[in-house]
PDB file of C-alpha atoms in Angstrom:
ATOM      1  CA  ASP T   1     -11.755   2.110  24.457  1.00 63.00           C
ATOM      2  CA  GLY T   2     -13.513   0.382  21.619  1.00 71.00           C
ATOM      3  CA  GLY T   3     -12.078  -2.831  20.339  1.00 93.00           C
ATOM      4  CA  ILE T   4     -12.274  -6.583  19.962  1.00 96.00           C
ATOM      5  CA  THR T   5     -11.667  -8.972  22.835  1.00 96.00           C
ATOM      6  CA  GLN T   6     -10.707 -12.559  22.158  1.00 97.00           C
ATOM      7  CA  SER T   7     -10.497 -15.204  24.853  1.00 96.00           C
ATOM      8  CA  PRO T   8      -8.772 -17.295  25.890  1.00 96.00           C
ATOM      9  CA  LYS T   9      -5.376 -16.102  24.650  1.00 94.00           C
ATOM     10  CA  TYR T  10      -3.927 -19.621  24.907  1.00 95.00           C
ATOM     11  CA  LEU T  11      -5.889 -22.867  24.847  1.00 93.00           C
ATOM     12  CA  PHE T  12      -4.822 -26.482  24.964  1.00 93.00           C
ATOM     13  CA  ARG T  13      -7.106 -29.224  23.779  1.00 89.00           C
ATOM     14  CA  LYS T  14      -6.983 -32.955  23.744  1.00 89.00           C
ATOM     15  CA  GLU T  15      -7.783 -34.730  20.516  1.00 86.00           C
ATOM     16  CA  GLY T  16     -11.498 -35.405  20.141  1.00 86.00           C
ATOM     17  CA  GLN T  17     -12.616 -32.411  22.204  1.00 90.00           C
ATOM     18  CA  ASN T  18     -14.616 -29.461  20.973  1.00 93.00           C
ATOM     19  CA  VAL T  19     -13.465 -26.006  22.062  1.00 95.00           C
ATOM     20  CA  THR T  20     -15.082 -22.602  21.734  1.00 96.00           C
ATOM     21  CA  LEU T  21     -13.175 -19.381  21.175  1.00 97.00           C
ATOM     22  CA  SER T  22     -14.850 -16.181  22.258  1.00 98.00           C
ATOM     23  CA  CYS T  23     -14.927 -12.939  20.271  1.00 98.00           C
ATOM     24  CA  GLU T  24     -16.662  -9.791  21.543  1.00 98.00           C
ATOM     25  CA  GLN T  25     -16.620  -6.325  19.973  1.00 97.00           C
ATOM     26  CA  ASN T  26     -17.896  -2.969  21.239  1.00 96.00           C
ATOM     27  CA  LEU T  27     -17.315  -1.075  18.010  1.00 95.00           C
ATOM     28  CA  ASN T  28     -20.926  -1.382  16.830  1.00 94.00           C
ATOM     29  CA  HIS T  29     -19.608  -3.074  13.695  1.00 93.00           C
ATOM     30  CA  ASP T  30     -22.054  -5.019  11.567  1.00 92.00           C
ATOM     31  CA  ALA T  31     -19.665  -7.586  10.114  1.00 92.00           C
ATOM     32  CA  MET T  32     -17.474 -10.070  11.952  1.00 94.00           C
ATOM     33  CA  TYR T  33     -14.928 -12.607  10.718  1.00 95.00           C
ATOM     34  CA  TRP T  34     -12.841 -15.538  11.867  1.00 97.00           C
ATOM     35  CA  TYR T  35      -9.434 -16.184  10.311  1.00 96.00           C
ATOM     36  CA  ARG T  36      -6.932 -18.938  10.834  1.00 97.00           C
ATOM     37  CA  GLN T  37      -3.214 -18.140  10.641  1.00 95.00           C
ATOM     38  CA  ASP T  38      -0.548 -20.745  10.019  1.00 93.00           C
ATOM     39  CA  PRO T  39       3.142 -19.943   9.475  1.00 85.00           C
ATOM     40  CA  GLY T  40       3.876 -19.045   5.851  1.00 80.00           C
ATOM     41  CA  GLN T  41       0.238 -19.312   4.763  1.00 82.00           C
ATOM     42  CA  GLY T  42      -1.144 -15.918   5.561  1.00 87.00           C
ATOM     43  CA  LEU T  43      -4.699 -15.616   6.828  1.00 92.00           C
ATOM     44  CA  ARG T  44      -7.457 -17.927   5.672  1.00 94.00           C
ATOM     45  CA  LEU T  45     -11.118 -17.084   6.200  1.00 93.00           C
ATOM     46  CA  ILE T  46     -13.131 -19.614   8.223  1.00 96.00           C
ATOM     47  CA  TYR T  47     -16.541 -17.960   8.620  1.00 96.00           C
ATOM     48  CA  TYR T  48     -17.973 -14.492   8.383  1.00 93.00           C
ATOM     49  CA  SER T  49     -21.192 -12.778   9.372  1.00 94.00           C
ATOM     50  CA  GLN T  50     -22.547  -9.544   7.970  1.00 90.00           C
ATOM     51  CA  ILE T  51     -25.651  -9.377  10.142  1.00 91.00           C
ATOM     52  CA  VAL T  52     -27.089 -10.923  13.286  1.00 94.00           C
ATOM     53  CA  ASN T  53     -28.448 -14.453  12.862  1.00 95.00           C
ATOM     54  CA  ASP T  54     -26.729 -14.897   9.517  1.00 93.00           C
ATOM     55  CA  PHE T  55     -23.271 -16.189   8.589  1.00 94.00           C
ATOM     56  CA  GLN T  56     -21.453 -17.661   5.603  1.00 93.00           C
ATOM     57  CA  LYS T  57     -18.714 -20.204   5.145  1.00 94.00           C
ATOM     58  CA  GLY T  58     -15.304 -18.959   4.185  1.00 92.00           C
ATOM     59  CA  ASP T  59     -12.536 -20.881   2.468  1.00 91.00           C
ATOM     60  CA  ILE T  60     -11.817 -23.415   5.231  1.00 95.00           C
ATOM     61  CA  ALA T  61     -15.083 -23.888   7.164  1.00 96.00           C
ATOM     62  CA  GLU T  62     -14.906 -27.678   7.521  1.00 96.00           C
ATOM     63  CA  GLY T  63     -14.584 -28.724  11.138  1.00 95.00           C
ATOM     64  CA  TYR T  64     -15.680 -25.330  12.485  1.00 97.00           C
ATOM     65  CA  SER T  65     -19.004 -23.818  13.531  1.00 97.00           C
ATOM     66  CA  VAL T  66     -20.158 -20.329  14.524  1.00 98.00           C
ATOM     67  CA  SER T  67     -23.177 -18.455  15.776  1.00 97.00           C
ATOM     68  CA  ARG T  68     -24.197 -14.807  15.651  1.00 97.00           C
ATOM     69  CA  GLU T  69     -27.018 -14.340  18.150  1.00 97.00           C
ATOM     70  CA  LYS T  70     -25.893 -10.856  19.161  1.00 96.00           C
ATOM     71  CA  LYS T  71     -24.269  -8.073  17.185  1.00 96.00           C
ATOM     72  CA  GLU T  72     -21.380  -7.912  19.653  1.00 97.00           C
ATOM     73  CA  SER T  73     -20.517 -11.597  19.757  1.00 98.00           C
ATOM     74  CA  PHE T  74     -19.257 -14.148  17.217  1.00 98.00           C
ATOM     75  CA  PRO T  75     -17.970 -17.306  18.948  1.00 98.00           C
ATOM     76  CA  LEU T  76     -16.097 -19.974  17.000  1.00 98.00           C
ATOM     77  CA  THR T  77     -16.280 -23.672  17.903  1.00 97.00           C
ATOM     78  CA  VAL T  78     -13.447 -25.891  16.755  1.00 96.00           C
ATOM     79  CA  THR T  79     -14.931 -29.356  16.558  1.00 93.00           C
ATOM     80  CA  SER T  80     -13.297 -32.750  16.728  1.00 87.00           C
ATOM     81  CA  ALA T  81     -13.870 -33.003  12.968  1.00 87.00           C
ATOM     82  CA  GLN T  82     -11.158 -30.417  12.326  1.00 87.00           C
ATOM     83  CA  LYS T  83      -8.164 -32.537  11.360  1.00 87.00           C
ATOM     84  CA  ASN T  84      -5.383 -30.103  12.217  1.00 90.00           C
ATOM     85  CA  PRO T  85      -6.708 -27.464  14.614  1.00 92.00           C
ATOM     86  CA  THR T  86      -3.401 -26.256  16.061  1.00 94.00           C
ATOM     87  CA  ALA T  87      -3.151 -22.652  14.840  1.00 95.00           C
ATOM     88  CA  PHE T  88      -3.479 -18.987  15.721  1.00 95.00           C
ATOM     89  CA  TYR T  89      -7.088 -17.800  15.399  1.00 97.00           C
ATOM     90  CA  LEU T  90      -7.949 -14.186  14.706  1.00 96.00           C
ATOM     91  CA  CYS T  91     -11.322 -12.508  14.998  1.00 97.00           C
ATOM     92  CA  ALA T  92     -12.008  -9.282  13.133  1.00 95.00           C
ATOM     93  CA  SER T  93     -14.850  -6.866  12.519  1.00 94.00           C
ATOM     94  CA  SER T  94     -15.714  -4.111  10.063  1.00 92.00           C
ATOM     95  CA  MET T  95     -18.389  -1.456   9.744  1.00 88.00           C
ATOM     96  CA  GLY T  96     -19.522  -2.883   6.434  1.00 76.00           C
ATOM     97  CA  ARG T  97     -18.138  -5.415   4.012  1.00 72.00           C
ATOM     98  CA  ALA T  98     -14.434  -6.180   4.403  1.00 65.00           C
ATOM     99  CA  GLY T  99     -13.726  -5.404   0.778  1.00 69.00           C
ATOM    100  CA  ALA T 100     -14.279  -1.694   1.174  1.00 74.00           C
ATOM    101  CA  ASN T 101     -13.917  -1.218   4.895  1.00 80.00           C
ATOM    102  CA  VAL T 102     -10.981  -1.566   7.214  1.00 89.00           C
ATOM    103  CA  LEU T 103     -10.830  -4.640   9.427  1.00 92.00           C
ATOM    104  CA  THR T 104     -10.194  -4.283  13.145  1.00 94.00           C
ATOM    105  CA  PHE T 105      -8.562  -7.371  14.636  1.00 95.00           C
ATOM    106  CA  GLY T 106      -8.509  -8.889  18.069  1.00 96.00           C
ATOM    107  CA  ALA T 107      -5.250 -10.017  19.685  1.00 95.00           C
ATOM    108  CA  GLY T 108      -5.806 -13.643  18.738  1.00 95.00           C
ATOM    109  CA  SER T 109      -6.212 -17.027  20.412  1.00 96.00           C
ATOM    110  CA  ARG T 110      -3.547 -19.689  20.079  1.00 95.00           C
ATOM    111  CA  LEU T 111      -4.957 -23.224  20.111  1.00 95.00           C
ATOM    112  CA  THR T 112      -2.691 -26.201  20.625  1.00 94.00           C
ATOM    113  CA  VAL T 113      -3.902 -29.771  20.349  1.00 90.00           C
ATOM    114  CA  LEU T 114      -2.025 -32.141  22.621  1.00 85.00           C
TER     115      LEU T 114
ATOM    116  CA  ALA M   1      -8.769 -16.920  -9.679  1.00 75.00           C
ATOM    117  CA  GLN M   2      -8.276 -13.724  -7.763  1.00 84.00           C
ATOM    118  CA  SER M   3      -5.121 -13.607  -5.717  1.00 90.00           C
ATOM    119  CA  VAL M   4      -2.431 -11.573  -4.037  1.00 94.00           C
ATOM    120  CA  ALA M   5       1.264 -12.462  -3.826  1.00 95.00           C
ATOM    121  CA  GLN M   6       4.097 -11.311  -1.638  1.00 96.00           C
ATOM    122  CA  PRO M   7       7.176 -12.658  -3.399  1.00 96.00           C
ATOM    123  CA  GLU M   8       9.574 -12.255  -0.478  1.00 96.00           C
ATOM    124  CA  ASP M   9       9.214 -14.263   2.730  1.00 95.00           C
ATOM    125  CA  GLN M  10      11.734 -12.013   4.458  1.00 97.00           C
ATOM    126  CA  VAL M  11      13.220  -8.563   3.916  1.00 98.00           C
ATOM    127  CA  ASN M  12      16.298  -7.399   5.804  1.00 98.00           C
ATOM    128  CA  VAL M  13      17.130  -3.698   6.068  1.00 98.00           C
ATOM    129  CA  ALA M  14      19.583  -1.625   8.051  1.00 98.00           C
ATOM    130  CA  GLU M  15      18.108   1.055  10.289  1.00 98.00           C
ATOM    131  CA  GLY M  16      17.915   4.390   8.500  1.00 97.00           C
ATOM    132  CA  ASN M  17      17.811   2.829   5.035  1.00 98.00           C
ATOM    133  CA  PRO M  18      14.714   2.869   2.846  1.00 97.00           C
ATOM    134  CA  LEU M  19      12.564  -0.242   2.819  1.00 97.00           C
ATOM    135  CA  THR M  20      10.251  -1.830   0.273  1.00 98.00           C
ATOM    136  CA  VAL M  21       7.899  -4.757   0.827  1.00 98.00           C
ATOM    137  CA  LYS M  22       6.495  -6.061  -2.439  1.00 98.00           C
ATOM    138  CA  CYS M  23       2.940  -7.039  -3.325  1.00 98.00           C
ATOM    139  CA  THR M  24       1.331  -7.998  -6.611  1.00 97.00           C
ATOM    140  CA  TYR M  25      -2.328  -8.789  -7.206  1.00 95.00           C
ATOM    141  CA  SER M  26      -4.704 -10.355  -9.675  1.00 93.00           C
ATOM    142  CA  VAL M  27      -8.369  -9.320  -9.559  1.00 88.00           C
ATOM    143  CA  SER M  28     -11.103  -8.515 -11.992  1.00 84.00           C
ATOM    144  CA  GLY M  29     -12.376  -4.956 -11.933  1.00 83.00           C
ATOM    145  CA  ASN M  30     -10.951  -2.136  -9.861  1.00 85.00           C
ATOM    146  CA  PRO M  31      -8.760  -3.351  -7.013  1.00 89.00           C
ATOM    147  CA  TYR M  32      -9.223  -2.346  -3.395  1.00 92.00           C
ATOM    148  CA  LEU M  33      -5.814  -2.879  -1.764  1.00 94.00           C
ATOM    149  CA  PHE M  34      -4.706  -2.885   1.861  1.00 95.00           C
ATOM    150  CA  TRP M  35      -1.585  -3.250   3.978  1.00 97.00           C
ATOM    151  CA  TYR M  36      -1.678  -4.589   7.532  1.00 97.00           C
ATOM    152  CA  VAL M  37       1.118  -5.141  10.070  1.00 97.00           C
ATOM    153  CA  GLN M  38       1.341  -7.817  12.750  1.00 96.00           C
ATOM    154  CA  TYR M  39       3.629  -7.757  15.775  1.00 92.00           C
ATOM    155  CA  PRO M  40       4.467 -11.078  17.495  1.00 87.00           C
ATOM    156  CA  ASN M  41       1.481 -12.853  19.033  1.00 82.00           C
ATOM    157  CA  ARG M  42      -0.822  -9.962  18.221  1.00 86.00           C
ATOM    158  CA  GLY M  43      -3.639  -9.253  15.821  1.00 89.00           C
ATOM    159  CA  LEU M  44      -3.179  -7.292  12.613  1.00 94.00           C
ATOM    160  CA  GLN M  45      -3.198  -3.503  12.512  1.00 96.00           C
ATOM    161  CA  PHE M  46      -4.301  -1.460   9.513  1.00 95.00           C
ATOM    162  CA  LEU M  47      -1.595   0.623   7.819  1.00 96.00           C
ATOM    163  CA  LEU M  48      -3.145   2.022   4.647  1.00 96.00           C
ATOM    164  CA  LYS M  49      -5.489   1.358   1.766  1.00 94.00           C
ATOM    165  CA  TYR M  50      -5.998   2.228  -1.879  1.00 94.00           C
ATOM    166  CA  ILE M  51      -9.535   2.484  -3.232  1.00 89.00           C
ATOM    167  CA  THR M  52      -9.244   5.162  -5.890  1.00 84.00           C
ATOM    168  CA  GLY M  53      -7.444   8.432  -6.535  1.00 85.00           C
ATOM    169  CA  ASP M  54      -3.777   9.267  -6.083  1.00 89.00           C
ATOM    170  CA  ASN M  55      -1.490   6.330  -6.797  1.00 92.00           C
ATOM    171  CA  LEU M  56       0.709   7.194  -3.808  1.00 95.00           C
ATOM    172  CA  VAL M  57      -1.087   6.421  -0.570  1.00 95.00           C
ATOM    173  CA  LYS M  58       0.212   7.606   2.802  1.00 96.00           C
ATOM    174  CA  GLY M  59      -0.542   5.647   5.943  1.00 94.00           C
ATOM    175  CA  SER M  60       0.356   5.149   9.575  1.00 92.00           C
ATOM    176  CA  TYR M  61       3.858   5.249  11.094  1.00 92.00           C
ATOM    177  CA  GLY M  62       5.412   6.951   8.049  1.00 95.00           C
ATOM    178  CA  PHE M  63       4.569   4.152   5.623  1.00 97.00           C
ATOM    179  CA  GLU M  64       3.345   4.731   2.101  1.00 97.00           C
ATOM    180  CA  ALA M  65       2.414   2.528  -0.818  1.00 98.00           C
ATOM    181  CA  GLU M  66       2.452   3.013  -4.553  1.00 96.00           C
ATOM    182  CA  PHE M  67      -0.346   1.617  -6.695  1.00 96.00           C
ATOM    183  CA  ASN M  68       0.841   0.644 -10.185  1.00 96.00           C
ATOM    184  CA  LYS M  69      -1.997  -0.549 -12.386  1.00 94.00           C
ATOM    185  CA  SER M  70       0.156  -1.600 -15.335  1.00 94.00           C
ATOM    186  CA  GLN M  71       2.368  -3.764 -13.139  1.00 95.00           C
ATOM    187  CA  THR M  72      -0.549  -4.845 -10.867  1.00 95.00           C
ATOM    188  CA  SER M  73       1.563  -3.975  -7.854  1.00 97.00           C
ATOM    189  CA  PHE M  74       1.056  -2.223  -4.537  1.00 98.00           C
ATOM    190  CA  HIS M  75       4.466  -2.071  -2.873  1.00 98.00           C
ATOM    191  CA  LEU M  76       4.834  -0.795   0.687  1.00 98.00           C
ATOM    192  CA  LYS M  77       7.622   1.711   1.288  1.00 98.00           C
ATOM    193  CA  LYS M  78       9.223   3.795   4.003  1.00 98.00           C
ATOM    194  CA  PRO M  79      12.047   6.291   3.425  1.00 97.00           C
ATOM    195  CA  SER M  80      13.931   5.496   6.642  1.00 97.00           C
ATOM    196  CA  ALA M  81      13.452   2.214   8.489  1.00 97.00           C
ATOM    197  CA  LEU M  82      13.317   1.918  12.278  1.00 97.00           C
ATOM    198  CA  VAL M  83      14.163  -1.143  14.367  1.00 96.00           C
ATOM    199  CA  SER M  84      10.610  -0.929  15.710  1.00 95.00           C
ATOM    200  CA  ASP M  85       9.289  -1.493  12.158  1.00 96.00           C
ATOM    201  CA  SER M  86      10.375  -5.134  12.450  1.00 97.00           C
ATOM    202  CA  ALA M  87       7.179  -7.153  12.094  1.00 97.00           C
ATOM    203  CA  LEU M  88       5.125  -9.300   9.712  1.00 96.00           C
ATOM    204  CA  TYR M  89       3.460  -7.367   6.897  1.00 97.00           C
ATOM    205  CA  PHE M  90       0.405  -8.511   4.965  1.00 97.00           C
ATOM    206  CA  CYS M  91      -0.959  -7.231   1.692  1.00 97.00           C
ATOM    207  CA  ALA M  92      -4.664  -7.841   0.997  1.00 95.00           C
ATOM    208  CA  VAL M  93      -7.021  -7.309  -1.914  1.00 92.00           C
ATOM    209  CA  ARG M  94     -10.785  -7.300  -2.154  1.00 87.00           C
ATOM    210  CA  ASP M  95     -12.193 -10.458  -3.714  1.00 83.00           C
ATOM    211  CA  THR M  96     -14.724  -9.049  -6.167  1.00 74.00           C
ATOM    212  CA  SER M  97     -16.157 -12.476  -6.930  1.00 71.00           C
ATOM    213  CA  GLN M  98     -17.112 -13.484  -3.375  1.00 64.00           C
ATOM    214  CA  GLY M  99     -19.084 -10.817  -1.563  1.00 63.00           C
ATOM    215  CA  GLY M 100     -16.201  -8.451  -1.214  1.00 64.00           C
ATOM    216  CA  LYS M 101     -14.202 -10.406   1.328  1.00 82.00           C
ATOM    217  CA  LEU M 102     -10.449  -9.885   1.600  1.00 88.00           C
ATOM    218  CA  ILE M 103      -7.753 -12.158   0.217  1.00 90.00           C
ATOM    219  CA  PHE M 104      -4.494 -11.957   2.172  1.00 93.00           C
ATOM    220  CA  GLY M 105      -0.978 -12.579   0.960  1.00 94.00           C
ATOM    221  CA  GLN M 106       1.229 -15.019   2.841  1.00 94.00           C
ATOM    222  CA  GLY M 107       3.073 -12.250   4.653  1.00 95.00           C
ATOM    223  CA  THR M 108       6.581 -10.790   4.571  1.00 97.00           C
ATOM    224  CA  GLU M 109       8.789 -10.753   7.642  1.00 96.00           C
ATOM    225  CA  LEU M 110      10.589  -7.408   7.870  1.00 97.00           C
ATOM    226  CA  SER M 111      13.748  -7.318   9.965  1.00 97.00           C
ATOM    227  CA  VAL M 112      15.419  -3.969  10.620  1.00 97.00           C
ATOM    228  CA  LYS M 113      18.866  -4.193  12.203  1.00 96.00           C
ATOM    229  CA  PRO M 114      20.582  -1.366  14.094  1.00 95.00           C
TER     230      PRO M 114
END
């Protein structure tokens, strides 16, 4: 079945450590996105990529980094510069731009900073 | 600024009764509107969208939504609620000023009691 796989599902990090969240899709979608979800705040866009080797900052990119070396993969690194990284992280993809096309989401990764 | 609002944090409905989850938006140009549902510790799933055409849009699991241009609303409805409809519902609108990315509302928790 086609879909998006996020790993790990749960991740614990000590303060000062970088962590990388994996996102892989086999939908042949061009665009991929990373969202952060906090209770009562909806989803906020971190980074998005509409094509391989290109990506743009979203609304809350500070303290995060991404790469898009392959169409199928869009890993997110949460760096030590991110002041409050504890959150639920969602990866999504779409055939074209999100504004006109439906997003398909992964199951999410929950990051907790100890 | 372009935005979307879900005025109710929580909606409580008895099983078998009709349900409405409210959404209002503010965008320039023609709105592209979406509803997504999220079950606990899962990613979001697409329910329905409005791009153009009939103001009443039918979607998955018996849900429908009514686009009202004069009231800038896109309320989600279902004639008869099920306990299994209990979940977090997100309204989203295309951001026409920033490459077509989606702006999400803060979410509405729907609780359907037997």
